[in-house]
Coordinates of C-alpha atoms and ligand atoms in Angstrom, one line a residue:
X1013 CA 0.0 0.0 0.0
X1014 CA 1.2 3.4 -0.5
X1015 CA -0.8 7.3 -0.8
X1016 CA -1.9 8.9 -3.9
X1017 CA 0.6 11.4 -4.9
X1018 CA -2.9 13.7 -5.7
X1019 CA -5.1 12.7 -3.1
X1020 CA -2.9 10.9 -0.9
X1021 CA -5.8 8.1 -0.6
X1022 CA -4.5 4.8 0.1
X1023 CA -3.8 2.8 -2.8
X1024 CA -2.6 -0.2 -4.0
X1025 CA -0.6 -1.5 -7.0
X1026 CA -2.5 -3.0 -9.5
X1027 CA 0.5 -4.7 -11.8
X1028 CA 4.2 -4.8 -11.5
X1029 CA 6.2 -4.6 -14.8
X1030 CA 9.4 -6.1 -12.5
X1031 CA 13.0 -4.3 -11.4
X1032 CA 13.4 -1.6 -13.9
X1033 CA 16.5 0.9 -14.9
X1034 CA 16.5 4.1 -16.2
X1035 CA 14.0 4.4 -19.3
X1036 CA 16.8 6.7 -20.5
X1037 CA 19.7 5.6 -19.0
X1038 CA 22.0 4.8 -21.4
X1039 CA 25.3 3.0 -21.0
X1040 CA 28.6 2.1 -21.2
X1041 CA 30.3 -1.4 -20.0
X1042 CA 32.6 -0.3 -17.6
X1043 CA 28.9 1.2 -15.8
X1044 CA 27.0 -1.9 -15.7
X1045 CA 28.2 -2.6 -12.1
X1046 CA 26.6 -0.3 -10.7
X1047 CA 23.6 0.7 -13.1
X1048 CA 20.1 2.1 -11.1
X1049 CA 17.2 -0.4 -10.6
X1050 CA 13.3 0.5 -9.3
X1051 CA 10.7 -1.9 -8.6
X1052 CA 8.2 -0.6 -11.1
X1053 CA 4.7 -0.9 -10.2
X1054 CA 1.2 1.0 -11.5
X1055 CA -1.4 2.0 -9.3
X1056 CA -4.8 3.2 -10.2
X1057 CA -6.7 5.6 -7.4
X1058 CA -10.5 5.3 -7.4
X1059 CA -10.8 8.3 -5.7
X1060 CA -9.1 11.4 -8.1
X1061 CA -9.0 9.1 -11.0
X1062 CA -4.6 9.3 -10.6
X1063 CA -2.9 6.5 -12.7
X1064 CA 0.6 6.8 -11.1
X1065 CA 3.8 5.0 -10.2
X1066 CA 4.0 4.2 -6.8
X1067 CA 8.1 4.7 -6.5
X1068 CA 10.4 6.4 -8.7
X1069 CA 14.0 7.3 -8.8
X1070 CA 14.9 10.6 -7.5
X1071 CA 14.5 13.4 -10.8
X1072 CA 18.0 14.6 -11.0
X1073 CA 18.8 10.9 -11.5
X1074 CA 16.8 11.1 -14.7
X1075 CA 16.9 14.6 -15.9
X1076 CA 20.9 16.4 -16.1
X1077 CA 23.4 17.6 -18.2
X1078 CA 23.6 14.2 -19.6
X1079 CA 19.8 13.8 -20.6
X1080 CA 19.6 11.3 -23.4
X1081 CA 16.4 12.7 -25.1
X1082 CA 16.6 15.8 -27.8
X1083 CA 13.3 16.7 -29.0
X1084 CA 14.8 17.5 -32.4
X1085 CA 15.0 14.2 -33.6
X1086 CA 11.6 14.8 -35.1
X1087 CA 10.6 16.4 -38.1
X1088 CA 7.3 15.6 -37.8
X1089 CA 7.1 16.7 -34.2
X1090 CA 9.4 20.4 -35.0
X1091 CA 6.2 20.7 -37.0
X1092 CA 3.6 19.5 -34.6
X1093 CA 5.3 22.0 -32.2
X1094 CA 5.6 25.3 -34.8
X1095 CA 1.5 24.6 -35.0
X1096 CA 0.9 24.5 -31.5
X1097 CA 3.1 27.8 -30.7
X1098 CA 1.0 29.5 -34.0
X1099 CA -2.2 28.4 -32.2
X1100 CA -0.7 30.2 -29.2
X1101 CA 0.2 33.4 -30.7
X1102 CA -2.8 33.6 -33.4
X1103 CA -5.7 33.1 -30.2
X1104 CA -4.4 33.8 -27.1
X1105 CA -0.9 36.1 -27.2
X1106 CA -2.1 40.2 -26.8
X1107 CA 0.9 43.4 -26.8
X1108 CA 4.2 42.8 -25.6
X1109 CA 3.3 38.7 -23.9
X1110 CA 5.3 36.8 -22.0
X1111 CA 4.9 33.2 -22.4
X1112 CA 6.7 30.4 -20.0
X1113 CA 7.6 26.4 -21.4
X1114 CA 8.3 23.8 -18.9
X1115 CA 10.5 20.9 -20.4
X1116 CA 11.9 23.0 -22.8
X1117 CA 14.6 20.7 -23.7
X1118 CA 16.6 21.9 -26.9
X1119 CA 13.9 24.9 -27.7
X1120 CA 11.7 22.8 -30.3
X1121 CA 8.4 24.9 -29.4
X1122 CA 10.2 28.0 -28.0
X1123 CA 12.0 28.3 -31.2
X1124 CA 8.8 29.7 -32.8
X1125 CA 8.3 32.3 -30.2
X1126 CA 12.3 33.4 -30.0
X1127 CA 12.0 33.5 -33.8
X1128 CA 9.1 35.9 -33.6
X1129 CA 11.0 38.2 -31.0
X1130 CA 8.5 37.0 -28.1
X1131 CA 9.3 37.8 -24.9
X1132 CA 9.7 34.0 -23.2
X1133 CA 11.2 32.0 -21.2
X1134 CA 11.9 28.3 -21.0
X1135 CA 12.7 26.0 -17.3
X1136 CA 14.8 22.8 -18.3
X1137 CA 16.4 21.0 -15.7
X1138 CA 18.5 18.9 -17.9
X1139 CA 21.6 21.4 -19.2
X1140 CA 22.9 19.9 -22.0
X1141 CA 19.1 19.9 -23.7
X1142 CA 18.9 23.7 -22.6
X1143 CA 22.2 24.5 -23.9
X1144 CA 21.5 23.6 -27.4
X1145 CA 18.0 25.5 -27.2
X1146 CA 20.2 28.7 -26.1
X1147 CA 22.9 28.1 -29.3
X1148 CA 19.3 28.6 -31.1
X1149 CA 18.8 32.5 -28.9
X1150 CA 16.5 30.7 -26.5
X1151 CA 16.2 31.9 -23.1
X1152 CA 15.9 29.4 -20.5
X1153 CA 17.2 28.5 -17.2
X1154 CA 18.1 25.1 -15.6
X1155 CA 15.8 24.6 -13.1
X1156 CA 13.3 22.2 -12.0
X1157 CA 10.0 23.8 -11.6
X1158 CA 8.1 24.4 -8.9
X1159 CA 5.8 26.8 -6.5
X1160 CA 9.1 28.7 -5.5
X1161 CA 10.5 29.1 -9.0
X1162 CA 7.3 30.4 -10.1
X1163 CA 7.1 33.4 -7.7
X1164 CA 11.1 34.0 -8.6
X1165 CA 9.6 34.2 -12.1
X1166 CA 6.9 36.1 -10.8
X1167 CA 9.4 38.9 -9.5
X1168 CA 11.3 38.9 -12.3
X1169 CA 10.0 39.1 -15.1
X1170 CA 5.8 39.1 -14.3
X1171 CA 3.2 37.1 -14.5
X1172 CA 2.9 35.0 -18.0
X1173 CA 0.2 35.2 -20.4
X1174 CA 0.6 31.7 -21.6
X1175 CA 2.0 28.8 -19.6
X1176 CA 2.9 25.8 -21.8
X1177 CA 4.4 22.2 -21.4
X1178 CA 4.5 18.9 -23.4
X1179 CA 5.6 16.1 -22.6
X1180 CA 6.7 17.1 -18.9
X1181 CA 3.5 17.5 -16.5
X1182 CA 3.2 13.9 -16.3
X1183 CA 6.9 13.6 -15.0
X1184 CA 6.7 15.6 -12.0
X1185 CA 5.5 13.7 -8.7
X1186 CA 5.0 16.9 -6.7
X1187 CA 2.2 18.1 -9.0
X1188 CA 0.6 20.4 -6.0
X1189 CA 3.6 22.5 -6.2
X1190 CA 3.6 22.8 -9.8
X1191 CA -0.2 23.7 -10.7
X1192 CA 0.3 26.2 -7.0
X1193 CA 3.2 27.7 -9.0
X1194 CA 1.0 27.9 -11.9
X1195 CA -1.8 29.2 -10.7
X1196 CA 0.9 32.6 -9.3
X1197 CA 2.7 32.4 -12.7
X1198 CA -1.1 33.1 -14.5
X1199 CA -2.2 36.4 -15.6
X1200 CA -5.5 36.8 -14.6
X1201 CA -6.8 35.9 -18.2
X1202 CA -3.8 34.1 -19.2
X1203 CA -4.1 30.4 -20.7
X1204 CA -2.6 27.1 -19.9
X1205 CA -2.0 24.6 -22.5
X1206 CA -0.2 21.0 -22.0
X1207 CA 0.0 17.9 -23.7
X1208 CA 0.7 14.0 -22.4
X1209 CA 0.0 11.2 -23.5
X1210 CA -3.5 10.1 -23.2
X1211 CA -4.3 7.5 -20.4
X1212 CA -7.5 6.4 -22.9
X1213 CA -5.2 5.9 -25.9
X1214 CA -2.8 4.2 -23.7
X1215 CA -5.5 1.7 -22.4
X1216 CA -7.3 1.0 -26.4
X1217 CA -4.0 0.7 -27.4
X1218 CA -2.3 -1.2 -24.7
X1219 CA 0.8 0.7 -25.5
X1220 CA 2.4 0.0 -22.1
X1221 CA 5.8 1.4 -22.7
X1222 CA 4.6 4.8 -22.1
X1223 CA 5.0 3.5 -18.8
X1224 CA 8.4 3.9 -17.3
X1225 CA 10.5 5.7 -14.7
X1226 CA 9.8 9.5 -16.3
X1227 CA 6.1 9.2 -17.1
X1228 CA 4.9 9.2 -13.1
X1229 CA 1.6 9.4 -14.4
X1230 CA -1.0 8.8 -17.2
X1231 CA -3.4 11.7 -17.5
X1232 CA -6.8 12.0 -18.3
X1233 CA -9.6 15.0 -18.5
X1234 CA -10.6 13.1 -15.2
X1235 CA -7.7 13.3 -13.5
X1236 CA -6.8 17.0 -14.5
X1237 CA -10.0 18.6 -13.4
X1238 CA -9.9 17.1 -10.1
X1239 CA -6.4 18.1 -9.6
X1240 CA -6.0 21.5 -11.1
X1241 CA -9.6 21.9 -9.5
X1242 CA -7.1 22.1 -6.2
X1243 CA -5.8 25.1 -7.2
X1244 CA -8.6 27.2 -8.4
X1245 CA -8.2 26.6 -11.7
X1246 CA -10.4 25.3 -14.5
X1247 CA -10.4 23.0 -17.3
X1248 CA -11.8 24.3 -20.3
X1249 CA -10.9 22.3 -23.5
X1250 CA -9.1 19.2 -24.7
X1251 CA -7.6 18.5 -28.0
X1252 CA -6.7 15.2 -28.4
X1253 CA -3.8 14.6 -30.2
X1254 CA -1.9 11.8 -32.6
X1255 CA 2.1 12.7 -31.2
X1256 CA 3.2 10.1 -29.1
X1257 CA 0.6 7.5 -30.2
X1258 CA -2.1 9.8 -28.6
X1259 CA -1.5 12.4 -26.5
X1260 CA -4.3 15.2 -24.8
X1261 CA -3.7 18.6 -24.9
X1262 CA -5.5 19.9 -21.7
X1263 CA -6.3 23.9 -21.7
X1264 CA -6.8 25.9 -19.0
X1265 CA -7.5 28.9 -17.2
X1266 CA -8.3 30.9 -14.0
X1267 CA -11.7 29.2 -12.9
X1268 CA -14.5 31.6 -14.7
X1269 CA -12.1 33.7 -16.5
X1270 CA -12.8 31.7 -19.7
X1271 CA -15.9 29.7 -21.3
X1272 CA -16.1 26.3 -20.9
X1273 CA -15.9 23.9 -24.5
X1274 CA -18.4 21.2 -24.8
X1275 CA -15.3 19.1 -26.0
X1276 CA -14.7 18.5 -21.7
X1277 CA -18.0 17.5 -21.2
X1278 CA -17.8 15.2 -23.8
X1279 CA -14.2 13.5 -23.0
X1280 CA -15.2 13.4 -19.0
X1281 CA -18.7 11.5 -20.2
X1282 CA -16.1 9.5 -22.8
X1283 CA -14.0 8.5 -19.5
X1284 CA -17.1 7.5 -17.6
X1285 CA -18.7 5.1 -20.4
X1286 CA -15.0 3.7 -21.2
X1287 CA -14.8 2.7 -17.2
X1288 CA -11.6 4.6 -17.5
X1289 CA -12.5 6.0 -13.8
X1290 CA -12.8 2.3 -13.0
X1291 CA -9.8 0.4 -10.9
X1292 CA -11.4 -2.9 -12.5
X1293 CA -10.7 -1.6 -15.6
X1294 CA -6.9 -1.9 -15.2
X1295 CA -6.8 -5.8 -14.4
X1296 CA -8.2 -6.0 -18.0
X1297 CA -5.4 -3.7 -18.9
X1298 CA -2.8 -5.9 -17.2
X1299 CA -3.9 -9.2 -19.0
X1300 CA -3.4 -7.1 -22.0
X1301 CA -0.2 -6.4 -21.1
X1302 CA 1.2 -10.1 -20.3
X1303 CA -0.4 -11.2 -23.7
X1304 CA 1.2 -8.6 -25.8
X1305 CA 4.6 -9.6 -24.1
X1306 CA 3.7 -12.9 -24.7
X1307 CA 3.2 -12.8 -28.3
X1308 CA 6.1 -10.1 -29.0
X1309 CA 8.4 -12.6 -27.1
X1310 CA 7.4 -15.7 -29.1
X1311 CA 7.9 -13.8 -32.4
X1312 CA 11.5 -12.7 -31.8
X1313 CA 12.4 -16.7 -30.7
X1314 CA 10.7 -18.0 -33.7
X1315 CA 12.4 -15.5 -36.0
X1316 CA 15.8 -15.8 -34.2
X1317 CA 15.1 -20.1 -34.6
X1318 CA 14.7 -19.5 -38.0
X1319 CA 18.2 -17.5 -37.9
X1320 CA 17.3 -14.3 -39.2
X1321 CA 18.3 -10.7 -38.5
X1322 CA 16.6 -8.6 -36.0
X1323 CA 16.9 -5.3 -35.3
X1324 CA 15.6 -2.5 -33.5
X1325 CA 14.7 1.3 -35.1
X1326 CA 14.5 3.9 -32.4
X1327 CA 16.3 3.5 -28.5
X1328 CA 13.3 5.4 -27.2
X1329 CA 12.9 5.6 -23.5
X1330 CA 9.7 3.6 -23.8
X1331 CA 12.0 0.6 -25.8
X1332 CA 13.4 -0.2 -22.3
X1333 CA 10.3 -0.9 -20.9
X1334 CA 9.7 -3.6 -23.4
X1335 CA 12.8 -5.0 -23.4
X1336 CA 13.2 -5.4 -19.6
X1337 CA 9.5 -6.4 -18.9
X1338 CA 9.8 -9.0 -21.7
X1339 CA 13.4 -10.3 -21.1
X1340 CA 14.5 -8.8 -24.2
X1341 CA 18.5 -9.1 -24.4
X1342 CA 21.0 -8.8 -27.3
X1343 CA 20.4 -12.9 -27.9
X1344 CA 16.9 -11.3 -30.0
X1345 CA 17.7 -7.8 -31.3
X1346 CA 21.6 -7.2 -32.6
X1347 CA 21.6 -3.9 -32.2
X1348 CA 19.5 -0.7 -31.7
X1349 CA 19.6 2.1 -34.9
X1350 CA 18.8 5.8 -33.5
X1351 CA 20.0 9.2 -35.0
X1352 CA 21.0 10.9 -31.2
X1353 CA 24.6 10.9 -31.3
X1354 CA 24.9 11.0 -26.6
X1355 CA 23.0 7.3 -27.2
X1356 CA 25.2 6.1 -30.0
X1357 CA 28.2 3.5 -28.8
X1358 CA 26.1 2.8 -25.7
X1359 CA 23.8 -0.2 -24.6
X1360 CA 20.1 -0.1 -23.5
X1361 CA 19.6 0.3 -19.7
X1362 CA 18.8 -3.3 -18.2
X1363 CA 19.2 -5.2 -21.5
X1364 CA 22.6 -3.9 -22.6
X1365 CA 22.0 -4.5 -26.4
X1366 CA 24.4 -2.1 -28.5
X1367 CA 22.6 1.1 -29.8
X1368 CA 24.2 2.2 -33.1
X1369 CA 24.1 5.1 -35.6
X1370 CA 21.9 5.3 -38.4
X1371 CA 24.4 4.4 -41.0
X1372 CA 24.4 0.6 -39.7
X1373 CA 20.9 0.0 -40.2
X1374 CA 20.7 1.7 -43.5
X1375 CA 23.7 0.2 -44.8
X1376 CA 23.4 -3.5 -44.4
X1377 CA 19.0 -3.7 -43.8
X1378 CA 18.5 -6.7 -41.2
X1379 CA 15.6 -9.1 -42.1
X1380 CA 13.7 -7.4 -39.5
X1381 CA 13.3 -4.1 -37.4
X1382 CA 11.7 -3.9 -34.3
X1383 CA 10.1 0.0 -35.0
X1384 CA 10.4 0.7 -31.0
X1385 CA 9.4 4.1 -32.3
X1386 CA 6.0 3.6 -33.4
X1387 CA 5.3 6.8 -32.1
X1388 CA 6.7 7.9 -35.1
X1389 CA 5.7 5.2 -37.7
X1390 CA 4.0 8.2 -40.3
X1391 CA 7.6 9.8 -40.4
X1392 CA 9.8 7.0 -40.4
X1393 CA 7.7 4.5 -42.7
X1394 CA 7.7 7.2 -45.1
X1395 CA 11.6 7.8 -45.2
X1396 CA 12.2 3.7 -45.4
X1397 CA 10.7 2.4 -48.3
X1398 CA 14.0 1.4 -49.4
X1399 CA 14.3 -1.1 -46.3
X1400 CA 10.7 -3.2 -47.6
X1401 CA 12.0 -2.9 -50.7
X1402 CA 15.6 -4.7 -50.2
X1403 CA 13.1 -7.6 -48.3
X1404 CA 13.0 -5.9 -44.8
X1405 CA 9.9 -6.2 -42.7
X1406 CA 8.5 -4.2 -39.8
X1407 CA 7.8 -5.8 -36.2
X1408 CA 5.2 -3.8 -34.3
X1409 CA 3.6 -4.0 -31.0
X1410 CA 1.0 -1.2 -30.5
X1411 CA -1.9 -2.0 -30.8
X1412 CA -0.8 -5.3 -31.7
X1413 CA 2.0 -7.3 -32.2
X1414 CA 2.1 -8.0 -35.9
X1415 CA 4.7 -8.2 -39.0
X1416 CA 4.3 -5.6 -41.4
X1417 CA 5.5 -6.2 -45.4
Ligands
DWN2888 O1 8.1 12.0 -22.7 C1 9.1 11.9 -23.2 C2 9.1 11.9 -24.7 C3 8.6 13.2 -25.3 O2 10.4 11.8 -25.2 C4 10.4 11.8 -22.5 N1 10.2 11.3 -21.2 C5 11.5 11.0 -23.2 C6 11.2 10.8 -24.7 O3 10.6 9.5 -24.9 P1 11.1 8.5 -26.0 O4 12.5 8.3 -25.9 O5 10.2 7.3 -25.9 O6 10.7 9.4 -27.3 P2 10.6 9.2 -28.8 O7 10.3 10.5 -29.5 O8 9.7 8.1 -29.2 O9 12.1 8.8 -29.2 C7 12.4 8.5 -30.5 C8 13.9 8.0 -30.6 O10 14.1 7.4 -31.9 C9 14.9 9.0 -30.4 O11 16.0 8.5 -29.7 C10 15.3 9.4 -31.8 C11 15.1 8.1 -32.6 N2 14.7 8.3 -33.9 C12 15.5 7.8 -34.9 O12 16.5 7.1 -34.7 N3 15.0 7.9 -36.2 C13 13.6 9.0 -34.2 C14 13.1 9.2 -35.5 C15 11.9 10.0 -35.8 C16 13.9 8.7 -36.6 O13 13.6 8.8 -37.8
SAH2889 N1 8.8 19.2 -24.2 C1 9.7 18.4 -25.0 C2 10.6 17.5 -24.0 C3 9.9 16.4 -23.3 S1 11.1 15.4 -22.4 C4 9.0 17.5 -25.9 O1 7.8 17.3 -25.8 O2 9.7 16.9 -26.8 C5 10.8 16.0 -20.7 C6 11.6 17.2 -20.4 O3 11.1 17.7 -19.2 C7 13.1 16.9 -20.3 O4 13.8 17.8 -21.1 C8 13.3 17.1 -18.8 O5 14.6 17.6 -18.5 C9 12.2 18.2 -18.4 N2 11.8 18.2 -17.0 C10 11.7 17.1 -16.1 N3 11.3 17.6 -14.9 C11 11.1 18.9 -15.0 C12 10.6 19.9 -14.1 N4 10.3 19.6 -12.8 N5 10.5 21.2 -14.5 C13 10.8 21.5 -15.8 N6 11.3 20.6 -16.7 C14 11.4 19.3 -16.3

């Protein structure tokens, strides 16, 4: 048993995915020794409707100057991002703003305000990700944000008139502090808009490797009302999204400053008849879990029986989810291809296969490739024809394990 990070009501864990490392912790040999384990385990609390971890490592384990992830990998998402910050400026952005990111990382979204001359500011814990957003004449500091930061803020520079995140809410465990400091960062009329992936999508899809050490929760229009509810302010739209294999963009504002959409009613009423707000819900969620590991696991022996070539496209933090749950070594999947030079030459955390550059995969095409990026199938399926063409075939998992041709 443990509390609700939210509601701090007594909860229990519903499924453990096992010891896990760092979803992001990449590494060398020589580091094995003494590489970071967590007992991983999701709860589900009936009462605020929270879908959380119930332990975590300690965020400057995870987040640093040696942060693995660079939101730049992605064309498609640099475009996703430039939309979002147009949406911002075009309907909510009035004479001289001031708008605030959280998770910043290397200044994909800030870009588009910094680029416009928009007074801004970005808070991104992990240096080496803010560094190369400042080389772009971003503006951020390296801090991890909280209730005290945002009155510094506050003093500093005023209040904000829009407060935006992606990707990042969902990673903080002391969520009271943040939405507090939110609520002082807020002009009176100023908008909130964030994105995570979507605890619904994540269910349909039984896409369980957005679970891991970073993603401390799984959102949902549920959960966000009741907890920005806290804080006096108000949900007034979501927008769901198709980035990260379904993601909801939650807005918000001072409670009554702004009309509310239908589009809440609607997703809360969604929630209800999807028994999303249900703990039973996630037992039928876990089943879904062990089959899909089943199935992915028998695929990769069959294949590697058969003596083919497997490898993986994409060392996304998600990836080590799957291959530590499933007991997914280097005997199954050669090697891992990703474009981020800081993961290249290093070995997935817990399953220590190799992760290589680009260049190897598209220069000798394995039979297979594990696309542990499905996140971004649209972008990548569209830049590999050549690899079906030579023969190569896709392995996916989400929603289902399955061999594309
Ligand atoms: O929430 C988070 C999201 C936004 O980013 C963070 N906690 C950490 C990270 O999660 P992830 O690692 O699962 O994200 P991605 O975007 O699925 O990672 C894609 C990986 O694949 C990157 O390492 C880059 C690589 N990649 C590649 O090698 N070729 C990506 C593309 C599009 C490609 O064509
Ligand atoms: N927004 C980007 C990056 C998401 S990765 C995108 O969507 O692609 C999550 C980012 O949040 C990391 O860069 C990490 O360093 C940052 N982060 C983690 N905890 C934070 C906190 N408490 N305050 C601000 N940023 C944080």
């Amino acid at each position: 048993m443990c509390r609700c990070l939210i509601c701090e009501t007594q909860i229990k864990s519903f499924m453990s995915f096992g010891r896990m490392p760092l979803g992001n912790g990449f590494l060398a040999p020589e580091n094995y020794s003494k590489e970071y384990f967590f007992d991983m385990d999701a709860a589900f609390c009936e009462k605020c409707k929270m879908f959380q971890l119930t332990q975590q490592p300690d965020e400057e384990q995870m987040f640093h100057e040696n942060y693995a992830f660079f939101s730049g990998t992605s064309v498609f998402m640099a475009k996703h991002f430039q939309e979002f910050a147009e949406d911002v400026i075009k309907n909510y952005l009035q004479s001289d703003p001031f708008v605030v990111e959280l998770g910043s990382n290397d200044g994909i979204m800030l870009k588009n305000f910094a680029d416009r001359g928009i007074r801004h500011l970005g808070v991104e814990p992990s240096n080496n990700v803010a560094e190369a957003a400042r080389k772009k004449g971003i503006e951020c500091i390296t801090e991890f944000f909280n209730e005290d930061l945002a009155e510094k803020i506050v003093k500093e520079k005023g209040q904000a008139d829009a407060f935006l995140a992606a990707n990042v809410m969902c990673h903080i465990p002391y969520l009271h502090s943040v939405v507090k400091g939110i609520a002082t960062l807020l002009k009176p009329n100023g908008i909130v808009m964030f994105e995570d992936p979507y605890l619904g999508d994540v269910f349909q899809k039984t896409s369980y490797d957005q679970i891991y050490d970073e993603h401390t929760f799984l959102f949902s229009a549920t959960s966000i009302q009741y907890l920005f509810g806290v804080h006096g302010l108000e949900l007034i739209d979501v927008i769901h999204q198709e980035t990260h294999g379904g993601s909801m963009r939650y807005v918000l504002s001072h409670k009554g400053a702004r009309a509310v959409s239908d589009g809440v009613k609607n997703q809360l009423d969604f929630e209800k008849s999807f028994k999303l707000d249900q703990s039973a819900s996630y037992l039928q969620f876990k089943q879904n879990c062990e089959r899909s590991r089943e199935e992915l696991v028998a695929l990769l022996k069959d294949l590697k029986s058969q003596g083919k070539r497997v490898a993986g496209y994409g060392a996304t933090s998600k990836s080590t989810t799957i291959l530590n749950y499933c007991g997914i070594g280097p005997d199954l999947i050669e090697y891992i291809s990703d474009t981020t030079p800081i993961k290249q030459g290093k070995y997935t955390p817990g399953a220590h296969i190799p992760v290589k550059p680009y260049d190897e995969f598209k220069g000798n095409y394995p039979d297979y490739a594990v696309l542990f990026a499905w996140n971004h199938a649209k972008e990548i399926m569209a830049k590999e024809q050549d690899f079906l063409h030579s023969g190569g075939k896709w392995i996916v998992f989400v929603p289902k394990v399955e061999v594309l041709d």
